[in-house]
């Protein structure tokens, strides 16, 4: 008998209607999120001569020539990103949660700062600095007298470099969730293990790590799906990833159906990975039963210096150095403040804030409904809804354009009768926020679910036996225990909406440019000095919610 089934049966006498209402609302919301994905799949299997060429030759060419390379490169890139985010996220999360050392209080929130730096902005900054024409190699040649080709330097235009910098930009996904999980660990379990003769290292692997594993896996899943969907970074580093192949088929070759089919293949891969991860998690459930946080150990001497260094390096290479390079590029270019800067910031804040207001409540309801009951329809809808994060933004934008065209045709009699403009057509803030809901539902869902996973079902059963209804249990029991996880999820959604580029580029209203859009446009036109300022503004605007939410929502019991 699983905890979910026990919980569902114990709730039956008093809360069946509320539980069913939550499940029905979650399924409906998940289906709304899934609609653009369905549109892409429909496009993939509704091939016509106009869309796919006379005989689908472009798609056959992709399968026969470049697809194996796309697949291999994407796998290598994902492995590199996974190694970086695991090493940095878990090590820093554990150090911050378990130890006291010089600078810990400041480093605890500064470690989230790389989250405010989009991966494509970091790629631009480092490429301009590390390439053969960049400042670093120019200075080296001036000091040594060597010329290009007479010395070895790592190739910046390679998948290891792309994976490294993607990992530097994405490790906060793992750090935020791992830190919260480690901070909520029960000290009595580790003490009991050591009293039975376990070493500290073995107790960590056998007791502490399994409790934090769901949160770490959730963070890794978010980082990998962001890697699968990334285009800006791989374009800067000239990496032939799977997503680059989709864009190339769509834009360069003009094969919409072929690109949609490649995107469908990527979705199938993501669904398979999600199902495997869910199956493993379903057989391994761990709950923190003692809310008393474990005391932190004060480090001294060399151990304290090493801990400070380990937590400082990711901040330097993931935030301080890229931001400094952007400032230098802007100053060297002699560019002035653009009069439209405040308008770009306002537009970005409107779309990102709207995305949080739509995504977070829906993810909270869906996560809680999944905890109350494990209906097959609900599980399937949620798995599909979580795949939107891996869908490339431009392909998602086209899927939404298909849906918006249909919706505006259906609503045309009503809108024309009242003189109301089309709700979704062309450029629309509503369409942008809808795209954010599809793309970033998984971000909020994974973060909130990891918080709920650490709350034992016995708490629910006890509250229900005392007459509390499901929503009362959520408000009185779960919310105080999961505010950190919800705050982290809100942070992640806002930052992702702030940095989102491809879907915004396709769906934004006319003359409604965001910071990410103008950065891309300036960089595409080789106006690098002008691109540096909006790119820097993305970092600065992103720092505000990063600092606030990381210090308030993730504050530890002191």
Coordinates of C-alpha atoms in Angstrom, one line a residue:
X1 CA 0.0 0.0 0.0
X2 CA 1.6 3.3 -1.1
X3 CA 1.4 6.5 1.0
X4 CA -0.6 8.2 -1.6
X5 CA -3.2 5.5 -1.7
X6 CA -3.4 5.4 2.1
X7 CA -3.8 9.2 2.1
X8 CA -6.5 9.1 -0.5
X9 CA -8.6 6.4 1.3
X10 CA -8.2 8.2 4.6
X11 CA -9.6 11.4 3.0
X12 CA -12.6 9.7 1.5
X13 CA -15.1 10.2 4.3
X14 CA -14.9 14.0 4.4
X15 CA -13.1 15.3 1.4
X16 CA -13.9 13.3 -1.7
X17 CA -15.5 16.3 -3.5
X18 CA -12.6 18.6 -2.7
X19 CA -10.1 16.1 -3.8
X20 CA -11.9 15.4 -7.1
X21 CA -12.3 19.1 -7.7
X22 CA -8.5 19.6 -7.3
X23 CA -7.7 16.7 -9.6
X24 CA -10.2 17.9 -12.2
X25 CA -8.7 21.4 -12.1
X26 CA -5.2 20.1 -12.3
X27 CA -6.0 17.9 -15.3
X28 CA -7.7 20.8 -17.1
X29 CA -4.8 23.2 -16.4
X30 CA -2.3 20.6 -17.5
X31 CA -4.2 20.1 -20.8
X32 CA -4.1 23.8 -21.4
X33 CA -0.3 23.8 -20.9
X34 CA -0.1 20.8 -23.2
X35 CA -2.1 22.4 -26.1
X36 CA 0.9 24.1 -27.8
X37 CA 2.8 20.8 -27.6
X38 CA -0.1 19.0 -29.3
X39 CA -0.1 21.7 -32.0
X40 CA 3.6 21.0 -32.7
X41 CA 2.9 17.2 -32.8
X42 CA -0.1 17.8 -35.1
X43 CA 2.2 19.9 -37.4
X44 CA 4.8 17.1 -37.4
X45 CA 2.3 14.4 -38.6
X46 CA 0.2 16.6 -40.9
X47 CA 2.8 16.8 -43.6
X48 CA 1.8 18.5 -46.8
X49 CA 3.7 19.1 -50.0
X50 CA 3.7 22.8 -49.3
X51 CA 5.3 22.4 -45.9
X52 CA 7.6 19.5 -46.2
X53 CA 8.8 19.6 -49.7
X54 CA 7.9 17.3 -52.6
X55 CA 8.8 14.1 -50.8
X56 CA 10.1 15.2 -47.4
X57 CA 13.6 15.1 -48.8
X58 CA 15.0 17.6 -46.3
X59 CA 13.9 15.4 -43.3
X60 CA 15.5 12.4 -45.0
X61 CA 18.7 14.3 -45.5
X62 CA 18.7 15.2 -41.8
X63 CA 18.2 11.6 -40.7
X64 CA 20.9 10.3 -43.1
X65 CA 23.6 12.9 -42.5
X66 CA 23.6 15.2 -39.5
X67 CA 21.1 13.7 -37.0
X68 CA 23.6 11.2 -35.5
X69 CA 26.0 14.1 -34.9
X70 CA 23.2 16.2 -33.3
X71 CA 22.3 13.4 -31.0
X72 CA 25.9 12.6 -29.9
X73 CA 26.7 16.3 -29.4
X74 CA 23.6 16.9 -27.3
X75 CA 24.4 13.8 -25.2
X76 CA 28.0 15.1 -24.6
X77 CA 26.7 18.6 -23.8
X78 CA 24.1 17.2 -21.3
X79 CA 26.7 15.0 -19.6
X80 CA 29.1 18.0 -19.2
X81 CA 26.3 20.2 -17.8
X82 CA 25.2 17.5 -15.4
X83 CA 28.7 17.0 -14.1
X84 CA 29.1 20.8 -13.5
X85 CA 25.8 21.4 -11.8
X86 CA 26.1 18.3 -9.6
X87 CA 29.6 19.2 -8.4
X88 CA 28.9 22.8 -7.8
X89 CA 25.3 22.6 -6.6
X90 CA 25.6 19.7 -4.2
X91 CA 29.0 20.8 -2.7
X92 CA 28.0 24.4 -2.1
X93 CA 24.5 23.5 -0.9
X94 CA 26.0 21.1 1.6
X95 CA 28.7 23.5 2.8
X96 CA 26.2 26.4 3.3
X97 CA 23.6 24.2 5.0
X98 CA 25.9 22.2 7.3
X99 CA 28.9 24.4 8.2
X100 CA 29.8 27.9 9.5
X101 CA 32.9 29.5 7.9
X102 CA 34.1 33.0 7.0
X103 CA 31.8 34.7 4.5
X104 CA 29.1 32.0 4.8
X105 CA 26.2 34.4 5.3
X106 CA 27.0 36.5 2.2
X107 CA 28.0 33.5 0.1
X108 CA 24.7 31.8 0.9
X109 CA 22.8 34.3 -1.3
X110 CA 25.6 35.3 -3.6
X111 CA 25.8 31.7 -4.9
X112 CA 22.4 32.3 -6.6
X113 CA 23.7 35.4 -8.6
X114 CA 24.7 33.4 -11.7
X115 CA 21.0 32.6 -12.1
X116 CA 20.5 36.2 -13.1
X117 CA 23.0 35.8 -16.0
X118 CA 21.5 34.2 -19.1
X119 CA 23.6 31.5 -20.5
X120 CA 23.7 33.2 -23.9
X121 CA 24.9 36.4 -22.3
X122 CA 27.6 34.6 -20.5
X123 CA 28.6 32.9 -23.7
X124 CA 28.8 36.3 -25.5
X125 CA 31.0 37.8 -22.7
X126 CA 33.4 34.8 -22.5
X127 CA 33.7 34.4 -26.2
X128 CA 34.6 38.0 -26.7
X129 CA 37.2 37.6 -23.8
X130 CA 38.7 34.2 -24.5
X131 CA 38.7 34.0 -28.3
X132 CA 41.9 34.6 -30.3
X133 CA 40.9 38.2 -30.9
X134 CA 40.0 38.6 -27.2
X135 CA 41.8 40.5 -24.5
X136 CA 43.3 37.5 -22.8
X137 CA 45.1 36.1 -25.8
X138 CA 46.1 39.5 -27.1
X139 CA 47.7 40.2 -23.7
X140 CA 49.4 36.8 -23.8
X141 CA 50.8 37.4 -27.3
X142 CA 52.0 40.9 -26.3
X143 CA 53.9 39.4 -23.3
X144 CA 55.4 36.4 -25.0
X145 CA 55.8 37.6 -28.6
X146 CA 54.2 34.4 -29.8
X147 CA 51.6 34.4 -32.7
X148 CA 48.3 32.6 -33.1
X149 CA 49.1 28.9 -33.8
X150 CA 52.4 29.0 -32.0
X151 CA 50.9 28.2 -28.6
X152 CA 48.0 26.0 -27.4
X153 CA 44.8 27.5 -26.1
X154 CA 41.5 25.7 -25.5
X155 CA 39.0 26.1 -28.3
X156 CA 36.2 28.3 -27.0
X157 CA 34.0 27.2 -29.9
X158 CA 33.5 23.7 -28.7
X159 CA 30.9 21.6 -26.8
X160 CA 33.0 21.3 -23.6
X161 CA 33.2 25.1 -23.4
X162 CA 29.5 25.4 -24.0
X163 CA 28.8 22.8 -21.4
X164 CA 31.0 24.4 -18.8
X165 CA 29.4 27.8 -19.2
X166 CA 25.9 26.4 -19.4
X167 CA 26.7 24.6 -16.1
X168 CA 27.9 27.8 -14.5
X169 CA 24.7 29.5 -15.5
X170 CA 22.4 26.6 -14.4
X171 CA 24.0 25.2 -11.2
X172 CA 21.8 27.4 -9.0
X173 CA 18.9 25.2 -9.9
X174 CA 20.6 22.4 -8.0
X175 CA 22.1 24.6 -5.3
X176 CA 18.7 26.2 -4.3
X177 CA 16.9 22.9 -4.0
X178 CA 19.8 21.0 -2.4
X179 CA 20.5 23.7 0.1
X180 CA 16.8 23.7 1.3
X181 CA 16.8 19.9 1.5
X182 CA 20.1 19.7 3.4
X183 CA 18.9 22.5 5.8
X184 CA 15.8 20.5 6.6
X185 CA 17.6 17.3 7.3
X186 CA 16.9 15.6 10.7
X187 CA 19.9 15.5 13.0
X188 CA 18.6 12.6 15.0
X189 CA 19.0 10.2 12.0
X190 CA 22.6 11.0 11.4
X191 CA 23.3 10.8 15.2
X192 CA 21.7 7.4 15.4
X193 CA 23.7 6.2 12.4
X194 CA 27.0 7.3 14.0
X195 CA 26.0 5.8 17.4
X196 CA 25.7 2.4 15.5
X197 CA 29.3 2.7 14.3
X198 CA 28.9 4.4 10.9
X199 CA 31.6 6.8 9.9
X200 CA 30.6 10.4 9.1
X201 CA 31.1 9.9 5.3
X202 CA 29.1 6.6 5.2
X203 CA 26.3 8.2 7.3
X204 CA 26.1 11.0 4.8
X205 CA 25.7 8.6 1.8
X206 CA 23.3 6.3 3.6
X207 CA 21.2 8.8 5.6
X208 CA 21.6 12.4 4.4
X209 CA 21.9 12.0 0.7
X210 CA 18.8 9.8 0.2
X211 CA 16.7 12.5 1.9
X212 CA 18.1 15.2 -0.3
X213 CA 18.1 13.1 -3.5
X214 CA 14.6 14.1 -4.8
X215 CA 15.4 17.8 -4.6
X216 CA 18.8 17.3 -6.3
X217 CA 17.2 15.2 -9.0
X218 CA 14.6 17.8 -9.6
X219 CA 17.3 20.5 -10.0
X220 CA 19.3 18.4 -12.4
X221 CA 16.2 17.7 -14.4
X222 CA 15.5 21.4 -14.8
X223 CA 19.1 22.1 -15.8
X224 CA 19.1 19.3 -18.4
X225 CA 15.8 20.4 -19.9
X226 CA 17.1 24.0 -20.1
X227 CA 20.2 22.5 -21.9
X228 CA 18.0 20.6 -24.3
X229 CA 16.0 23.8 -25.2
X230 CA 19.0 26.2 -25.3
X231 CA 19.8 27.8 -28.6
X232 CA 21.6 31.1 -27.9
X233 CA 24.6 29.5 -26.1
X234 CA 25.2 26.7 -28.6
X235 CA 24.9 29.3 -31.4
X236 CA 27.6 31.5 -29.8
X237 CA 29.9 28.4 -29.4
X238 CA 29.1 27.0 -32.8
X239 CA 27.9 23.6 -31.4
X240 CA 25.8 21.3 -33.5
X241 CA 23.3 20.3 -30.8
X242 CA 19.9 18.8 -31.4
X243 CA 18.2 22.2 -30.8
X244 CA 20.5 23.8 -33.3
X245 CA 19.4 21.2 -35.9
X246 CA 15.7 22.0 -35.2
X247 CA 16.4 25.7 -35.8
X248 CA 18.4 25.0 -38.9
X249 CA 15.7 22.9 -40.4
X250 CA 13.1 25.5 -39.5
X251 CA 14.8 28.7 -40.6
X252 CA 17.7 27.9 -43.0
X253 CA 16.0 25.0 -44.8
X254 CA 12.5 26.3 -44.6
X255 CA 11.1 22.8 -43.6
X256 CA 8.5 23.5 -40.8
X257 CA 7.3 19.9 -40.8
X258 CA 10.8 18.5 -40.6
X259 CA 11.7 20.8 -37.7
X260 CA 8.4 19.8 -35.9
X261 CA 9.3 16.1 -36.3
X262 CA 12.7 16.7 -34.9
X263 CA 11.1 18.6 -32.0
X264 CA 8.7 15.7 -31.5
X265 CA 11.7 13.3 -31.2
X266 CA 13.2 15.5 -28.6
X267 CA 9.8 15.5 -26.7
X268 CA 9.7 11.7 -26.8
X269 CA 13.2 11.6 -25.3
X270 CA 12.2 14.0 -22.5
X271 CA 9.0 12.0 -21.7
X272 CA 11.0 8.8 -21.5
X273 CA 13.5 10.4 -19.1
X274 CA 10.8 11.8 -16.9
X275 CA 9.0 8.5 -16.7
X276 CA 12.2 6.7 -15.8
X277 CA 13.0 9.3 -13.1
X278 CA 9.4 9.1 -11.7
X279 CA 9.5 5.4 -11.6
X280 CA 12.8 5.4 -9.6
X281 CA 11.5 8.1 -7.2
X282 CA 8.3 6.2 -6.7
X283 CA 10.2 3.2 -5.3
X284 CA 12.3 5.4 -3.0
X285 CA 10.4 7.9 -0.9
X286 CA 12.0 9.7 2.0
X287 CA 10.4 12.2 4.4
X288 CA 11.9 14.5 7.0
X289 CA 10.0 13.7 10.2
X290 CA 11.9 16.0 12.6
X291 CA 11.4 19.7 11.7
X292 CA 14.2 20.7 14.0
X293 CA 17.1 21.8 11.8
X294 CA 20.6 20.2 12.4
X295 CA 23.1 22.6 14.0
X296 CA 25.9 23.8 11.7
X297 CA 29.5 22.9 12.5
X298 CA 32.0 25.7 12.7
X299 CA 35.1 25.2 10.5
X300 CA 38.5 26.4 11.5
X301 CA 41.8 27.0 9.8
X302 CA 42.5 25.4 6.4
X303 CA 39.1 23.7 6.3
X304 CA 37.3 27.0 6.6
X305 CA 39.5 28.6 3.9
X306 CA 38.8 25.7 1.5
X307 CA 35.0 26.0 2.1
X308 CA 35.1 29.7 1.5
X309 CA 37.1 29.2 -1.7
X310 CA 34.8 26.4 -3.0
X311 CA 31.8 28.7 -2.5
X312 CA 33.5 31.8 -4.0
X313 CA 34.8 30.4 -7.3
X314 CA 31.3 29.7 -8.8
X315 CA 30.3 33.3 -8.0
X316 CA 33.5 34.7 -9.6
X317 CA 33.2 32.7 -12.9
X318 CA 29.4 32.6 -13.1
X319 CA 28.6 36.2 -12.2
X320 CA 31.5 38.6 -11.3
X321 CA 33.7 38.0 -14.4
X322 CA 30.9 38.0 -17.0
X323 CA 29.4 41.2 -15.5
X324 CA 32.8 42.9 -15.5
X325 CA 33.4 41.9 -19.1
X326 CA 30.1 43.4 -20.1
X327 CA 30.8 46.7 -18.3
X328 CA 34.3 46.9 -20.0
X329 CA 32.8 46.1 -23.4
X330 CA 30.2 48.8 -22.9
X331 CA 32.7 51.5 -21.8
X332 CA 35.2 50.6 -24.5
X333 CA 32.6 50.9 -27.1
X334 CA 31.8 54.4 -26.1
X335 CA 28.0 53.7 -26.1
X336 CA 25.7 56.0 -24.2
X337 CA 22.6 55.2 -22.2
X338 CA 19.7 54.4 -24.6
X339 CA 16.6 56.4 -24.0
X340 CA 14.5 53.3 -24.4
X341 CA 16.2 51.4 -21.6
X342 CA 13.5 52.1 -19.0
X343 CA 10.8 50.9 -21.5
X344 CA 12.7 47.7 -22.1
X345 CA 13.0 47.1 -18.4
X346 CA 9.3 47.8 -17.8
X347 CA 8.3 45.4 -20.6
X348 CA 10.5 42.7 -19.3
X349 CA 9.1 43.1 -15.7
X350 CA 5.5 43.0 -17.0
X351 CA 6.0 39.8 -18.9
X352 CA 8.1 38.1 -16.2
X353 CA 5.8 39.1 -13.4
X354 CA 2.7 37.9 -15.3
X355 CA 4.4 34.6 -15.9
X356 CA 5.0 34.1 -12.2
X357 CA 1.4 35.0 -11.4
X358 CA 0.0 32.5 -13.9
X359 CA 2.5 29.6 -13.4
X360 CA 3.0 29.5 -9.6
X361 CA -0.7 29.0 -8.5
X362 CA -1.3 26.4 -11.2
X363 CA 1.8 24.4 -10.3
X364 CA 0.9 24.6 -6.6
X365 CA -2.6 23.2 -7.2
X366 CA -1.3 20.5 -9.6
X367 CA 1.4 19.4 -7.1
X368 CA -1.0 19.2 -4.2
X369 CA -3.6 17.3 -6.3
X370 CA -0.9 14.8 -7.3
X371 CA -0.2 14.3 -3.6
X372 CA -3.8 13.7 -2.7
X373 CA -4.5 11.1 -5.4
X374 CA -2.6 9.2 -8.1
X375 CA -5.2 9.0 -10.8
X376 CA -3.7 7.7 -14.1
X377 CA -5.2 10.6 -16.0
X378 CA -3.7 13.1 -13.7
X379 CA -0.2 11.4 -13.8
X380 CA -0.3 11.4 -17.6
X381 CA -1.4 15.0 -17.9
X382 CA 1.4 16.1 -15.5
X383 CA 4.1 14.2 -17.3
X384 CA 3.1 15.8 -20.6
X385 CA 2.9 19.3 -19.0
X386 CA 6.4 18.9 -17.6
X387 CA 7.8 18.3 -21.1
X388 CA 7.2 21.9 -22.2
X389 CA 10.4 23.0 -20.6
X390 CA 12.4 21.0 -23.2
X391 CA 10.5 22.4 -26.2
X392 CA 12.6 25.0 -28.2
X393 CA 11.2 28.4 -27.8
X394 CA 10.7 29.2 -31.5
X395 CA 9.0 25.9 -32.1
X396 CA 6.8 26.6 -29.1
X397 CA 6.1 30.0 -30.5
X398 CA 4.9 28.6 -33.8
X399 CA 2.7 26.1 -32.0
X400 CA 1.1 29.0 -30.1
X401 CA 0.7 30.9 -33.3
X402 CA -1.3 27.9 -34.7
X403 CA -3.5 27.9 -31.6
X404 CA -3.9 31.7 -31.5
X405 CA -5.0 31.8 -35.2
X406 CA -7.7 29.2 -34.4
X407 CA -8.7 31.0 -31.2
X408 CA -9.0 34.4 -32.9
X409 CA -11.1 32.9 -35.7
X410 CA -13.5 31.3 -33.1
X411 CA -13.7 34.5 -31.1
X412 CA -13.8 36.8 -34.1
X413 CA -17.7 37.3 -34.0
X414 CA -17.5 38.4 -30.3
X415 CA -14.4 40.6 -30.6
X416 CA -15.7 42.3 -33.7
X417 CA -19.1 42.9 -32.2
X418 CA -17.7 44.7 -29.2
X419 CA -14.8 46.4 -31.1
X420 CA -12.2 44.4 -29.1
X421 CA -8.9 43.6 -30.8
X422 CA -7.9 40.0 -31.2
X423 CA -6.8 38.5 -27.9
X424 CA -4.0 36.3 -29.2
X425 CA -3.2 37.3 -32.8
X426 CA 0.2 38.5 -33.9
X427 CA 2.0 40.2 -31.0
X428 CA 0.3 39.7 -27.7
X429 CA 1.4 39.9 -24.1
X430 CA -1.2 37.2 -23.3
X431 CA 0.5 34.9 -25.9
X432 CA 3.9 35.5 -24.3
X433 CA 2.7 34.7 -20.8
X434 CA 1.0 31.6 -22.2
X435 CA 4.3 30.6 -23.7
X436 CA 6.0 31.1 -20.3
X437 CA 3.3 29.0 -18.7
X438 CA 4.1 26.1 -21.0
X439 CA 7.9 26.5 -20.8
X440 CA 8.2 27.1 -17.1
X441 CA 5.4 25.0 -15.6
X442 CA 8.0 22.3 -14.9
X443 CA 10.3 24.8 -13.1
X444 CA 7.6 25.6 -10.5
X445 CA 6.2 22.0 -10.4
X446 CA 9.6 20.4 -9.7
X447 CA 10.5 22.9 -7.1
X448 CA 7.2 22.7 -5.2
X449 CA 7.1 18.9 -5.5
X450 CA 10.5 18.6 -3.9
X451 CA 9.3 20.5 -0.9
X452 CA 6.1 18.4 -0.5
X453 CA 8.2 15.2 -0.9
X454 CA 10.0 16.0 2.4
X455 CA 6.7 16.2 4.3
X456 CA 5.6 12.8 5.6
X457 CA 2.1 11.6 4.7
X458 CA 1.4 10.9 8.4
X459 CA 1.0 14.6 8.9
X460 CA -1.8 14.7 6.3
X461 CA -3.5 11.6 7.8
X462 CA -3.4 13.1 11.3
X463 CA -4.9 16.4 10.2
X464 CA -7.6 14.7 8.2
X465 CA -8.5 12.5 11.1
X466 CA -9.1 15.7 13.1
X467 CA -11.6 16.9 10.5
X468 CA -9.4 19.2 8.4
X469 CA -10.3 19.4 4.7
X470 CA -7.6 19.1 1.9
X471 CA -7.3 22.9 1.4
X472 CA -7.2 23.4 5.2
X473 CA -4.3 20.9 5.4
X474 CA -2.5 22.7 2.7
X475 CA -2.9 26.1 4.4
X476 CA -2.3 25.1 8.0
X477 CA 0.2 22.2 7.7
X478 CA 2.0 22.2 4.4
X479 CA 2.4 25.9 3.6
X480 CA 4.5 26.7 6.7
X481 CA 6.8 23.8 5.9
X482 CA 7.2 24.4 2.2
X483 CA 7.4 28.2 1.9
X484 CA 11.1 27.9 1.1
X485 CA 10.4 25.6 -1.8
X486 CA 7.6 27.8 -3.1
X487 CA 9.9 30.9 -2.8
X488 CA 12.6 29.1 -4.7
X489 CA 10.1 28.1 -7.4
X490 CA 8.9 31.7 -7.7
X491 CA 12.5 32.9 -8.0
X492 CA 13.3 30.3 -10.7
X493 CA 10.2 31.1 -12.8
X494 CA 10.8 34.9 -12.6
X495 CA 14.4 34.6 -13.7
X496 CA 13.6 32.2 -16.5
X497 CA 10.8 34.5 -17.8
X498 CA 13.3 37.4 -17.6
X499 CA 15.9 35.6 -19.7
X500 CA 13.5 33.9 -22.2
X501 CA 14.4 34.8 -25.8
X502 CA 13.1 32.7 -28.7
X503 CA 9.4 32.5 -27.8
X504 CA 9.4 36.2 -26.8
X505 CA 11.0 37.1 -30.1
X506 CA 8.2 35.4 -32.0
X507 CA 5.1 36.3 -29.8
X508 CA 5.8 39.7 -28.3
X509 CA 3.5 42.6 -29.3
X510 CA 4.7 45.1 -31.9
X511 CA 7.3 47.5 -30.5
X512 CA 7.2 45.7 -27.2
X513 CA 10.9 44.7 -26.9
X514 CA 12.4 43.1 -23.8
X515 CA 16.0 43.2 -22.6
X516 CA 16.7 39.7 -24.0
X517 CA 15.2 40.6 -27.4
X518 CA 17.2 43.8 -27.9
X519 CA 20.4 42.1 -26.7
X520 CA 19.9 39.5 -29.4
X521 CA 19.1 42.0 -32.1
X522 CA 22.1 44.2 -31.3
X523 CA 24.4 41.2 -31.1
X524 CA 23.0 39.8 -34.4
X525 CA 23.8 43.1 -36.1
X526 CA 27.4 43.0 -34.7
X527 CA 26.6 46.1 -32.5
X528 CA 28.4 44.5 -29.6
X529 CA 28.9 47.7 -27.5
X530 CA 25.2 48.5 -27.7
X531 CA 24.3 44.9 -26.9
X532 CA 26.5 45.0 -23.7
X533 CA 24.2 47.5 -21.9
X534 CA 20.8 45.6 -22.2
X535 CA 22.7 42.4 -21.5
X536 CA 24.1 44.0 -18.3
X537 CA 20.6 45.2 -17.4
X538 CA 19.3 41.6 -17.6
X539 CA 21.9 40.7 -15.0
X540 CA 21.1 43.8 -12.8
X541 CA 17.4 43.4 -13.0
X542 CA 17.7 39.7 -12.3
X543 CA 19.9 40.3 -9.2
X544 CA 17.0 42.0 -7.4
X545 CA 14.7 39.0 -7.1
X546 CA 17.6 36.7 -6.8
X547 CA 18.9 38.5 -3.7
X548 CA 15.5 39.1 -2.1
X549 CA 14.0 35.7 -2.6
X550 CA 17.2 33.8 -1.7
X551 CA 17.5 35.7 1.6
X552 CA 13.8 35.7 2.5
X553 CA 12.3 32.5 1.1
X554 CA 15.4 30.5 1.7
X555 CA 16.3 31.9 5.1
X556 CA 17.4 29.3 7.5
X557 CA 16.3 28.9 11.1
X558 CA 19.1 30.5 13.0

